[in-house]
Short mmCIF file of C-alpha atoms in Angstrom, two decimals:
data_model
loop_
_atom_site.label_atom_id
_atom_site.label_comp_id
_atom_site.label_asym_id
_atom_site.label_seq_id
_atom_site.Cartn_x
_atom_site.Cartn_y
_atom_site.Cartn_z
CA UNK A 284 0.00 -0.06 -0.04
CA UNK A 285 1.42 3.38 -0.78
CA UNK A 286 3.00 5.10 2.24
CA UNK A 287 1.04 7.71 3.92
CA UNK A 288 2.43 11.26 3.35
CA UNK A 289 4.62 12.42 6.34
CA UNK A 290 4.29 16.13 5.58
CA UNK A 291 0.66 16.36 6.57
CA UNK A 292 0.39 16.37 10.45
CA UNK A 293 -2.03 14.13 12.11
CA UNK A 294 -4.78 16.23 13.68
CA UNK A 295 -5.74 14.85 17.08
CA UNK A 296 -8.78 16.14 18.81
CA UNK A 297 -8.26 17.56 22.35
CA UNK A 298 -9.22 15.24 25.18
CA UNK A 299 -12.93 15.16 25.85
CA UNK A 300 -13.61 16.29 29.37
CA UNK A 301 -15.68 13.85 31.31
CA UNK A 302 -15.86 11.39 28.45
CA UNK A 303 -16.96 7.88 29.50
CA UNK A 304 -14.52 5.06 30.22
CA UNK A 305 -13.28 2.85 27.31
CA UNK A 306 -15.75 0.14 28.40
CA UNK A 307 -18.69 2.52 28.05
CA UNK A 308 -17.46 3.68 24.61
CA UNK A 309 -17.07 0.06 23.53
CA UNK A 310 -20.69 -0.74 24.74
CA UNK A 311 -22.04 2.18 22.73
CA UNK A 312 -20.07 1.30 19.61
CA UNK A 313 -21.11 -2.31 19.96
CA UNK A 314 -24.77 -1.22 20.18
CA UNK A 315 -24.44 0.67 16.96
CA UNK A 316 -22.95 -2.40 15.24
CA UNK A 317 -25.69 -4.64 16.67
CA UNK A 318 -28.30 -2.30 15.19
CA UNK A 319 -26.84 -2.36 11.72
CA UNK A 320 -26.34 -6.13 11.54
CA UNK A 321 -29.59 -7.03 13.40
CA UNK A 322 -31.53 -5.45 10.56
CA UNK A 323 -29.76 -7.85 8.09
CA UNK A 324 -30.99 -10.89 10.12
CA UNK A 325 -34.46 -9.51 11.06
CA UNK A 326 -35.54 -8.84 7.55
CA UNK A 327 -35.41 -12.52 6.77
CA UNK A 328 -38.20 -13.17 9.35
CA UNK A 329 -40.35 -10.71 7.46
CA UNK A 330 -40.20 -12.76 4.17
CA UNK A 331 -43.50 -14.67 4.81
CA UNK A 332 -45.29 -11.46 5.67
CA UNK A 333 -43.84 -9.70 2.64
CA UNK A 334 -44.93 -12.55 0.41
CA UNK A 335 -48.47 -12.23 1.76
CA UNK A 336 -48.48 -8.45 1.52
CA UNK A 337 -49.95 -6.15 -1.14
CA UNK A 338 -46.37 -5.82 -2.55
CA UNK A 339 -46.61 -9.40 -4.00
CA UNK A 340 -42.81 -9.62 -4.51
CA UNK A 341 -41.42 -12.24 -6.78
CA UNK A 342 -38.53 -14.56 -5.75
CA UNK A 343 -36.10 -12.24 -7.50
CA UNK A 344 -37.62 -9.17 -5.85
CA UNK A 345 -37.40 -10.83 -2.47
CA UNK A 346 -33.68 -11.48 -2.91
CA UNK A 347 -33.13 -7.85 -3.96
CA UNK A 348 -35.08 -6.69 -0.83
CA UNK A 349 -32.78 -8.74 1.36
CA UNK A 350 -29.65 -8.05 -0.48
CA UNK A 351 -29.97 -4.34 -1.55
CA UNK A 352 -29.03 -3.34 2.03
CA UNK A 353 -26.11 -5.79 2.18
CA UNK A 354 -24.79 -4.98 -1.34
CA UNK A 355 -24.60 -1.11 -0.63
CA UNK A 356 -23.33 -1.82 2.79
CA UNK A 357 -20.51 -4.02 1.54
CA UNK A 358 -19.43 -1.78 -1.40
CA UNK A 359 -19.19 1.37 0.62
CA UNK A 360 -17.53 0.06 3.70
CA UNK A 361 -13.97 0.61 2.52
CA UNK A 362 -14.49 4.16 1.28
CA UNK A 363 -16.45 4.85 4.40
CA UNK A 364 -13.53 3.78 6.44
CA UNK A 365 -11.22 6.09 4.49
CA UNK A 366 -13.73 8.92 4.89
CA UNK A 367 -13.79 8.42 8.63
CA UNK A 368 -9.92 8.53 8.62
CA UNK A 369 -10.02 11.84 6.76
CA UNK A 370 -13.08 13.67 7.97
CA UNK A 371 -13.36 12.36 11.47
CA UNK A 372 -14.85 9.07 12.65
CA UNK A 373 -17.45 10.60 15.08
CA UNK A 374 -18.93 12.86 12.39
CA UNK A 375 -18.99 9.94 9.92
CA UNK A 376 -20.77 7.75 12.54
CA UNK A 377 -23.44 10.47 13.23
CA UNK A 378 -24.06 10.80 9.53
CA UNK A 379 -24.38 7.13 9.12
CA UNK A 380 -26.98 6.86 12.04
CA UNK A 381 -29.00 9.65 10.42
CA UNK A 382 -29.00 7.97 6.97
CA UNK A 383 -29.87 4.57 8.57
CA UNK A 384 -32.99 6.13 10.26
CA UNK A 385 -34.01 7.89 7.13
CA UNK A 386 -33.68 4.65 5.10
CA UNK A 387 -35.84 2.75 7.66
CA UNK A 388 -38.53 5.50 7.32
CA UNK A 389 -38.55 5.19 3.48
CA UNK A 390 -38.82 1.39 3.75
CA UNK A 391 -41.67 1.53 6.21
CA UNK A 392 -43.66 3.87 3.83
CA UNK A 393 -42.81 2.01 0.65
CA UNK A 394 -45.89 1.47 -1.62
CA UNK A 395 -44.22 -1.09 -3.85
CA UNK A 396 -41.30 -3.38 -4.04
CA UNK A 397 -39.11 -0.95 -5.95
CA UNK A 398 -39.36 1.76 -3.36
CA UNK A 399 -38.72 -0.79 -0.60
CA UNK A 400 -35.51 -1.85 -2.42
CA UNK A 401 -34.47 1.77 -2.66
CA UNK A 402 -35.13 2.37 1.00
CA UNK A 403 -33.14 -0.65 1.92
CA UNK A 404 -30.20 0.63 -0.26
CA UNK A 405 -30.35 4.01 1.56
CA UNK A 406 -30.20 2.25 4.91
CA UNK A 407 -27.22 0.26 3.67
CA UNK A 408 -25.36 3.37 2.91
CA UNK A 409 -25.94 4.55 6.49
CA UNK A 410 -24.69 1.21 7.84
CA UNK A 411 -21.49 1.53 5.75
CA UNK A 412 -20.67 4.68 7.51
CA UNK A 413 -21.45 3.31 10.92
CA UNK A 414 -19.47 0.06 10.99
CA UNK A 415 -15.83 1.17 10.37
CA UNK A 416 -16.18 4.21 12.66
CA UNK A 417 -17.31 2.15 15.53
CA UNK A 418 -14.42 -0.08 15.67
CA UNK A 419 -12.00 2.73 15.09
CA UNK A 420 -13.45 4.76 17.99
CA UNK A 421 -13.50 1.80 20.27
CA UNK A 422 -9.88 0.97 19.56
CA UNK A 423 -8.90 4.61 19.97
CA UNK A 424 -10.52 4.68 23.40
CA UNK A 425 -8.90 1.52 24.63
CA UNK A 426 -5.40 1.37 26.14
CA UNK A 427 -2.98 -0.55 23.86
CA UNK A 428 -2.89 -3.66 26.05
CA UNK A 429 -6.68 -3.96 25.83
CA UNK A 430 -7.06 -3.52 22.05
CA UNK A 431 -7.06 -7.25 21.12
CA UNK A 432 -9.78 -7.74 23.81
CA UNK A 433 -11.70 -4.72 22.35
CA UNK A 434 -11.57 -6.15 18.83
CA UNK A 435 -12.72 -9.55 20.18
CA UNK A 436 -15.78 -7.95 22.00
CA UNK A 437 -16.60 -5.83 18.94
CA UNK A 438 -16.35 -9.00 16.83
CA UNK A 439 -18.62 -10.86 19.22
CA UNK A 440 -21.11 -8.07 18.89
CA UNK A 441 -21.22 -8.51 15.13
CA UNK A 442 -22.04 -12.20 15.61
CA UNK A 443 -24.45 -11.67 18.46
CA UNK A 444 -26.27 -9.01 16.40
CA UNK A 445 -27.68 -11.64 14.10
CA UNK A 446 -29.24 -13.36 16.99
CA UNK A 447 -30.60 -10.04 18.42
CA UNK A 448 -32.17 -9.35 15.04
CA UNK A 449 -33.85 -12.72 15.07
CA UNK A 450 -35.13 -12.30 18.69
CA UNK A 451 -36.23 -8.64 18.30
CA UNK A 452 -37.49 -9.08 14.69
CA UNK A 453 -39.51 -12.19 15.61
CA UNK A 454 -41.14 -10.34 18.55
CA UNK A 455 -41.94 -7.33 16.52
CA UNK A 456 -43.33 -9.37 13.55
CA UNK A 457 -45.43 -11.50 15.89
CA UNK A 458 -47.69 -8.45 16.57
CA UNK A 459 -46.90 -5.93 13.76
CA UNK A 460 -47.06 -5.99 9.92
CA UNK A 461 -43.73 -6.09 8.06
CA UNK A 462 -43.62 -2.25 8.17
CA UNK A 463 -43.33 -2.45 12.01
CA UNK A 464 -39.86 -3.84 11.70
CA UNK A 465 -38.61 -0.56 10.16
CA UNK A 466 -40.78 1.65 12.43
CA UNK A 467 -38.97 0.06 15.31
CA UNK A 468 -35.49 0.43 13.91
CA UNK A 469 -35.74 4.13 12.97
CA UNK A 470 -36.17 5.55 16.55
CA UNK A 471 -33.51 3.13 17.89
CA UNK A 472 -31.05 4.69 15.37
CA UNK A 473 -32.03 8.18 16.53
CA UNK A 474 -31.49 7.28 20.17
CA UNK A 475 -28.02 5.91 19.41
CA UNK A 476 -27.31 9.08 17.35
CA UNK A 477 -28.14 11.22 20.39
CA UNK A 478 -25.98 9.07 22.73
CA UNK A 479 -23.11 9.10 20.23
CA UNK A 480 -23.27 12.86 19.87
CA UNK A 481 -23.10 13.22 23.66
CA UNK A 482 -20.65 10.56 24.82
CA UNK A 483 -18.39 9.35 21.88
CA UNK A 484 -14.85 10.69 21.63
CA UNK A 485 -14.18 13.14 18.80
CA UNK A 486 -11.68 10.86 17.14
CA UNK A 487 -8.39 11.38 15.39
CA UNK A 488 -8.02 12.48 11.79
CA UNK A 489 -5.45 11.00 9.37
CA UNK A 490 -4.59 11.99 5.84
CA UNK A 491 -6.67 9.95 3.40
CA UNK A 492 -7.38 10.42 -0.21
CA UNK A 493 -10.80 9.72 -1.72
CA UNK A 494 -10.66 7.37 -4.76
CA UNK A 495 -13.92 8.05 -6.62
CA UNK A 496 -13.16 6.12 -9.70
CA UNK A 497 -12.11 3.08 -7.61
CA UNK A 498 -15.22 3.28 -5.51
CA UNK A 499 -17.41 3.52 -8.63
CA UNK A 500 -15.70 0.47 -10.17
CA UNK A 501 -16.04 -1.57 -7.01
CA UNK A 502 -19.79 -0.78 -6.62
CA UNK A 503 -20.62 -1.45 -10.34
CA UNK A 504 -18.57 -4.58 -10.40
CA UNK A 505 -20.13 -6.06 -7.26
CA UNK A 506 -23.66 -5.10 -8.23
CA UNK A 507 -23.10 -6.71 -11.65
CA UNK A 508 -22.00 -9.89 -10.04
CA UNK A 509 -24.96 -10.09 -7.61
CA UNK A 510 -27.34 -9.21 -10.50
CA UNK A 511 -26.13 -12.21 -12.42
CA UNK A 512 -26.29 -14.59 -9.54
CA UNK A 513 -29.81 -13.40 -8.34
CA UNK A 514 -31.38 -13.12 -11.80
CA UNK A 515 -30.01 -16.40 -13.14
CA UNK A 516 -32.95 -18.67 -12.02
CA UNK A 517 -35.62 -16.41 -13.39
CA UNK A 518 -34.02 -15.15 -16.60
CA UNK A 519 -32.05 -18.32 -17.32
CA UNK A 520 -28.32 -18.77 -16.83
CA UNK A 521 -27.62 -18.65 -20.54
CA UNK A 522 -29.81 -15.53 -21.12
CA UNK A 523 -28.08 -12.51 -22.53
CA UNK A 524 -28.73 -10.41 -19.47
CA UNK A 525 -27.30 -12.78 -17.01
CA UNK A 526 -24.20 -13.69 -19.11
CA UNK A 527 -23.82 -9.96 -19.90
CA UNK A 528 -23.91 -9.10 -16.15
CA UNK A 529 -21.44 -11.77 -15.11
CA UNK A 530 -19.07 -10.79 -17.97
CA UNK A 531 -19.33 -7.11 -16.99
CA UNK A 532 -18.64 -7.96 -13.43
CA UNK A 533 -15.43 -9.73 -14.43
CA UNK A 534 -14.38 -6.84 -16.64
CA UNK A 535 -15.22 -4.05 -14.22
CA UNK A 536 -13.56 -5.79 -11.17
CA UNK A 537 -10.50 -6.39 -13.27
CA UNK A 538 -10.55 -2.71 -14.13
CA UNK A 539 -10.71 -1.94 -10.45
CA UNK A 540 -7.60 -3.96 -9.75
CA UNK A 541 -5.77 -2.39 -12.74
CA UNK A 542 -6.81 1.15 -11.54
CA UNK A 543 -5.77 0.47 -8.00
CA UNK A 544 -2.32 -0.74 -9.04
CA UNK A 545 -1.69 2.42 -11.04
CA UNK A 546 -3.46 5.03 -8.81
CA UNK A 547 -1.31 7.19 -6.57
CA UNK A 548 -3.84 6.90 -3.77
CA UNK A 549 -6.12 3.85 -4.39
CA UNK A 550 -9.21 2.93 -2.36
CA UNK A 551 -7.16 -0.18 -1.50
CA UNK A 552 -3.91 -1.25 -2.98
CA UNK A 553 -4.30 -4.96 -4.07
CA UNK A 554 -0.63 -5.40 -3.01
CA UNK A 555 -1.84 -5.25 0.58
CA UNK A 556 -3.14 -8.81 0.14
CA UNK A 557 0.50 -9.94 -0.23
CA UNK A 558 0.29 -9.88 3.61
CA UNK A 559 -0.55 -13.65 4.22
CA UNK A 560 -2.42 -12.94 7.41
CA UNK A 561 -4.51 -10.18 5.93
CA UNK A 562 -5.40 -12.30 2.95
CA UNK A 563 -6.35 -15.27 5.04
CA UNK A 564 -8.30 -13.11 7.49
CA UNK A 565 -10.40 -11.45 4.88
CA UNK A 566 -11.22 -14.76 3.14
CA UNK A 567 -11.94 -16.50 6.46
CA UNK A 568 -14.41 -13.76 7.57
CA UNK A 569 -16.04 -13.85 4.23
CA UNK A 570 -16.65 -17.52 4.34
CA UNK A 571 -18.03 -17.38 7.94
CA UNK A 572 -20.69 -14.86 7.07
CA UNK A 573 -21.36 -16.64 3.81
CA UNK A 574 -22.47 -19.60 5.74
CA UNK A 575 -24.28 -17.76 8.62
CA UNK A 576 -26.46 -15.61 6.35
CA UNK A 577 -27.21 -18.38 3.98
CA UNK A 578 -28.70 -19.98 7.16
CA UNK A 579 -30.51 -16.83 8.17
CA UNK A 580 -32.12 -16.44 4.73
CA UNK A 581 -33.69 -19.92 4.72
CA UNK A 582 -34.11 -20.52 8.53
CA UNK A 583 -37.14 -18.34 9.00
CA UNK A 584 -38.91 -19.84 5.95
CA UNK A 585 -38.09 -23.33 7.10
CA UNK A 586 -39.38 -22.88 10.66
CA UNK A 587 -42.45 -20.96 9.59
CA UNK A 588 -43.52 -22.90 6.43
CA UNK A 589 -42.20 -26.33 7.22
CA UNK A 590 -42.48 -26.50 10.93
CA UNK A 591 -45.38 -24.09 11.52
CA UNK A 592 -43.68 -21.77 13.99
CA UNK A 593 -44.89 -18.25 14.67
CA UNK A 594 -42.56 -15.28 13.96
CA UNK A 595 -41.72 -14.91 17.68
CA UNK A 596 -41.00 -18.63 18.13
CA UNK A 597 -38.91 -18.49 14.94
CA UNK A 598 -36.83 -15.71 16.45
CA UNK A 599 -36.31 -17.69 19.74
CA UNK A 600 -35.49 -20.85 17.90
CA UNK A 601 -32.21 -19.47 16.65
CA UNK A 602 -31.03 -19.01 20.29
CA UNK A 603 -28.43 -21.83 20.16
CA UNK A 604 -26.40 -19.66 17.79
CA UNK A 605 -26.33 -16.74 20.22
CA UNK A 606 -25.40 -19.06 23.10
CA UNK A 607 -22.59 -20.75 21.24
CA UNK A 608 -21.13 -17.44 19.82
CA UNK A 609 -21.15 -15.72 23.18
CA UNK A 610 -19.79 -18.71 25.14
CA UNK A 611 -16.85 -19.30 22.80
CA UNK A 612 -15.89 -16.05 21.07
CA UNK A 613 -14.67 -14.42 24.25
CA UNK A 614 -12.08 -17.16 24.68
CA UNK A 615 -10.95 -17.54 21.14
CA UNK A 616 -8.08 -15.01 21.21
CA UNK A 617 -6.70 -16.61 24.34
CA UNK A 618 -6.99 -20.10 22.81
CA UNK A 619 -5.11 -18.80 19.74
CA UNK A 620 -2.36 -17.52 21.99
CA UNK A 621 -2.13 -20.94 23.69
CA UNK A 622 -2.58 -23.33 20.78
CA UNK A 623 -1.72 -21.15 17.77
CA UNK A 624 -4.08 -18.93 15.72
CA UNK A 625 -3.78 -21.18 12.70
CA UNK A 626 -4.88 -24.27 14.62
CA UNK A 627 -7.89 -22.48 16.20
CA UNK A 628 -9.02 -21.04 12.87
CA UNK A 629 -8.66 -24.43 11.10
CA UNK A 630 -10.77 -26.13 13.87
CA UNK A 631 -13.48 -23.33 13.86
CA UNK A 632 -13.93 -23.23 10.13
CA UNK A 633 -13.95 -27.08 9.93
CA UNK A 634 -16.73 -27.23 12.55
CA UNK A 635 -18.72 -24.58 10.66
CA UNK A 636 -18.51 -26.54 7.41
CA UNK A 637 -19.57 -29.74 9.33
CA UNK A 638 -22.58 -27.84 10.79
CA UNK A 639 -23.64 -26.71 7.44
CA UNK A 640 -23.35 -30.21 5.94
CA UNK A 641 -25.48 -31.58 8.82
CA UNK A 642 -28.26 -29.13 7.99
CA UNK A 643 -28.67 -30.98 4.60
CA UNK A 644 -30.52 -33.66 6.61
CA UNK A 645 -33.10 -31.26 7.98
CA UNK A 646 -36.78 -31.75 6.87
CA UNK A 647 -40.27 -31.14 8.18
CA UNK A 648 -40.00 -34.05 10.59
CA UNK A 649 -36.65 -33.03 12.12
CA UNK A 650 -37.04 -32.62 15.95
CA UNK A 651 -36.16 -29.16 17.06
CA UNK A 652 -33.64 -30.31 19.70
CA UNK A 653 -31.66 -31.96 16.87
CA UNK A 654 -31.89 -28.83 14.74
CA UNK A 655 -30.80 -26.69 17.71
CA UNK A 656 -27.78 -28.97 18.28
CA UNK A 657 -26.61 -28.37 14.69
CA UNK A 658 -26.97 -24.53 15.20
CA UNK A 659 -24.83 -24.77 18.29
CA UNK A 660 -22.20 -26.64 16.38
CA UNK A 661 -22.13 -23.89 13.85
CA UNK A 662 -21.96 -21.30 16.52
CA UNK A 663 -18.97 -22.94 18.18
CA UNK A 664 -17.16 -22.96 14.88
CA UNK A 665 -17.77 -19.28 14.23
CA UNK A 666 -17.00 -18.32 17.82
CA UNK A 667 -13.49 -19.98 17.60
CA UNK A 668 -12.56 -18.51 14.21
CA UNK A 669 -14.05 -15.07 13.77
CA UNK A 670 -12.39 -13.07 16.59
CA UNK A 671 -8.96 -14.50 15.65
CA UNK A 672 -9.50 -13.67 12.05
CA UNK A 673 -10.60 -10.20 12.81
CA UNK A 674 -7.60 -9.59 15.13
CA UNK A 675 -5.43 -10.83 12.20
CA UNK A 676 -6.92 -8.29 9.77
CA UNK A 677 -6.44 -5.30 12.16
CA UNK A 678 -2.99 -6.39 13.21
CA UNK A 679 -1.79 -6.46 9.66
CA UNK A 680 -2.17 -2.66 9.25
CA UNK A 681 -0.74 0.31 11.29
CA UNK A 682 -2.91 2.17 13.68
CA UNK A 683 -3.24 5.17 11.35
CA UNK A 684 -5.08 2.94 8.90
CA UNK A 685 -7.51 1.52 11.53
CA UNK A 686 -10.50 2.98 9.49
CA UNK A 687 -9.31 1.07 6.42
CA UNK A 688 -8.55 -2.06 8.38
CA UNK A 689 -12.01 -2.09 10.05
CA UNK A 690 -13.66 -1.24 6.72
CA UNK A 691 -11.88 -4.16 5.05
CA UNK A 692 -12.95 -6.55 7.77
CA UNK A 693 -16.52 -5.35 7.79
CA UNK A 694 -16.64 -5.47 4.00
CA UNK A 695 -15.58 -9.06 4.20
CA UNK A 696 -18.54 -9.80 6.46
CA UNK A 697 -21.14 -8.00 4.24
CA UNK A 698 -19.78 -9.48 0.95
CA UNK A 699 -19.99 -12.85 2.54
CA UNK A 700 -23.52 -12.15 3.76
CA UNK A 701 -24.66 -10.85 0.40
CA UNK A 702 -23.19 -13.85 -1.44
CA UNK A 703 -24.59 -16.30 1.05
CA UNK A 704 -28.13 -14.91 0.63
CA UNK A 705 -27.73 -14.85 -3.21
CA UNK A 706 -26.31 -18.29 -3.53
CA UNK A 707 -28.71 -19.92 -1.13
CA UNK A 708 -31.74 -17.97 -2.63
CA UNK A 709 -30.70 -18.98 -6.19
CA UNK A 710 -30.18 -22.62 -5.45
CA UNK A 711 -33.42 -22.72 -3.36
CA UNK A 712 -35.59 -21.11 -5.94
CA UNK A 713 -34.17 -23.13 -8.87
CA UNK A 714 -34.46 -26.56 -7.13
CA UNK A 715 -37.83 -25.78 -5.56
CA UNK A 716 -39.37 -24.91 -8.98
CA UNK A 717 -37.98 -28.15 -10.44
CA UNK A 718 -39.29 -30.24 -7.58
CA UNK A 719 -42.78 -28.62 -7.35
CA UNK A 720 -45.60 -30.70 -8.76
CA UNK A 721 -47.24 -29.37 -12.04
CA UNK A 722 -50.43 -28.65 -10.14
CA UNK A 723 -48.60 -26.20 -7.87
CA UNK A 724 -46.32 -24.68 -10.60
CA UNK A 725 -48.77 -21.86 -11.34
CA UNK A 726 -48.23 -20.65 -7.72
CA UNK A 727 -44.42 -20.72 -7.93
CA UNK A 728 -43.48 -16.97 -8.46
CA UNK A 729 -41.72 -17.59 -5.17
CA UNK A 730 -41.35 -20.53 -2.82
CA UNK A 731 -43.31 -18.62 -0.15
CA UNK A 732 -46.32 -17.92 -2.43
CA UNK A 733 -46.39 -21.48 -3.55
CA UNK A 734 -46.25 -22.76 0.04
CA UNK A 735 -48.95 -20.30 1.15
CA UNK A 736 -51.21 -21.29 -1.74
CA UNK A 737 -50.59 -25.01 -1.14
CA UNK A 738 -51.86 -24.65 2.43
CA UNK A 739 -55.21 -23.62 1.07
CA UNK A 740 -55.29 -26.48 -1.47
CA UNK A 741 -55.38 -29.11 1.18
CA UNK A 742 -52.96 -31.30 3.35
CA UNK A 743 -51.74 -33.40 0.43
CA UNK A 744 -50.68 -30.31 -1.65
CA UNK A 745 -49.16 -28.69 1.32
CA UNK A 746 -47.07 -31.78 2.11
CA UNK A 747 -45.82 -31.98 -1.43
CA UNK A 748 -44.86 -28.34 -1.43
CA UNK A 749 -43.09 -28.56 1.93
CA UNK A 750 -41.11 -31.61 0.72
CA UNK A 751 -40.05 -29.73 -2.39
CA UNK A 752 -38.96 -26.78 -0.17
CA UNK A 753 -36.94 -28.93 2.25
CA UNK A 754 -35.37 -30.81 -0.66
CA UNK A 755 -34.34 -27.48 -2.20
CA UNK A 756 -33.04 -26.20 1.20
CA UNK A 757 -30.97 -29.36 1.56
CA UNK A 758 -29.34 -28.78 -1.84
CA UNK A 759 -28.56 -25.24 -0.92
CA UNK A 760 -26.92 -26.16 2.33
CA UNK A 761 -24.94 -28.77 0.43
CA UNK A 762 -23.58 -26.16 -1.98
CA UNK A 763 -22.83 -23.64 0.83
CA UNK A 764 -21.09 -26.36 2.98
CA UNK A 765 -18.89 -27.41 0.05
CA UNK A 766 -17.82 -23.92 -0.72
CA UNK A 767 -16.95 -23.28 2.93
CA UNK A 768 -15.00 -26.57 3.21
CA UNK A 769 -12.88 -25.98 0.17
CA UNK A 770 -12.00 -22.40 0.72
CA UNK A 771 -11.40 -23.01 4.45
CA UNK A 772 -8.43 -25.10 3.41
CA UNK A 773 -7.11 -22.00 1.47
CA UNK A 774 -7.39 -19.89 4.53
CA UNK A 775 -5.50 -22.36 6.58
CA UNK A 776 -2.71 -22.62 3.98
CA UNK A 777 -2.33 -18.87 3.71
CA UNK A 778 -2.42 -18.17 7.54
CA UNK A 779 0.90 -17.98 9.29
CA UNK A 780 1.21 -18.25 13.13
CA UNK A 781 3.10 -15.66 15.10
CA UNK A 782 2.26 -12.71 17.25
CA UNK A 783 -0.18 -10.01 16.16
CA UNK A 784 1.85 -7.02 15.20
CA UNK A 785 0.79 -3.64 13.84
CA UNK A 786 2.03 -3.07 10.39
CA UNK A 787 3.08 -6.67 9.85
CA UNK A 788 4.42 -7.31 6.36
#
């Protein structure tokens, strides 16, 4: 990565009088993180109500409703981290919370699927500004010896946030229409905005150069990639639109790399991935969230359509994930110090892949205790690997680039989440349509609509539709598990043990 100019002094804000202790700042920053990621998980619980609403979204529109937030979130995280370094992390965080609240209001008032997708994209832009600033401010507030612990706690919050989204979202959707989810999120964002304005430290500013061409290329390339994956089942994988989108993604992302290698101040220099630990860390985090959010996308539909659970019970049923993550993640960094980070990561990712593979056996008759046990297995795997992978990413860059490091780590999470939803949704829709009996095919604009219609056609039709759904879900989990298993081996090969050191090269 090009060296930071030494002629521009670092502007450090004067100490805030009476500012809270580092633990209080960490709690506030973790709350902001939980809010942004909880919405990613909670919206999956709303899918059955969205399907039955006046919006009548198709399978493709449902995927865009879920992924529009995550796509914008992922693509803007790195430039948002650089913006925080340059303009001030506290101001960036406040702007992000305001945009997040505004996007939630647009979503709640959306008269059709297109406006809802736009509102979700606006909310994702706010989330992108929130995430890197929170970790940077938390690290800045912590004494040096507590920074690995701070990163581990913040990472645990990102994992627990999905569970909070399931708990809170399920409870809200039990009593409110789908719009209620966004009506709840908007005031929460405003409360956190007020607390941040009052209590968060002002933050340091470091020289950072915006790379608008690089940002545009990254956004366009990633959107084209997701468009091809999401639209494939409906338009046909050999259609001109899908092939054109995938080809455009390859060309534009290649252009992004070429631009970054030549630019004086790139958004991110691809040469930074020559650092083995950074390369392994970003891929490992991407894989973890790829598996987790593939589960989140299908879990609510499985429990509500196949098992007959209510939204509130569906939210509670994901509890073993929260228990496992919270129980293990706080110990993972210490375990890495004792047994070696590479070994802990290998075991964690291996357990995650095994849990996803076990989910291929789930069907309508699977007892919940057995399903919960598999969720607990997945949580243990993620709890072992994620904090160590996150520490690796942050430790590979100097403190002055903390915003870039946290943006890169957060981008890995959201890229993994978006791809997990897209791949699971694509496999689910394609397989479900193929397995659906001809008598139900006319109701197959989305799996949810077909399952809802089948319930009204009688027990036999409903049983056939549920069987088709669980078969498609099984195939989806098989694909996800295979990807995680294969690429986890790459992560372990790349990762090198040793102490975490700022600026390691």
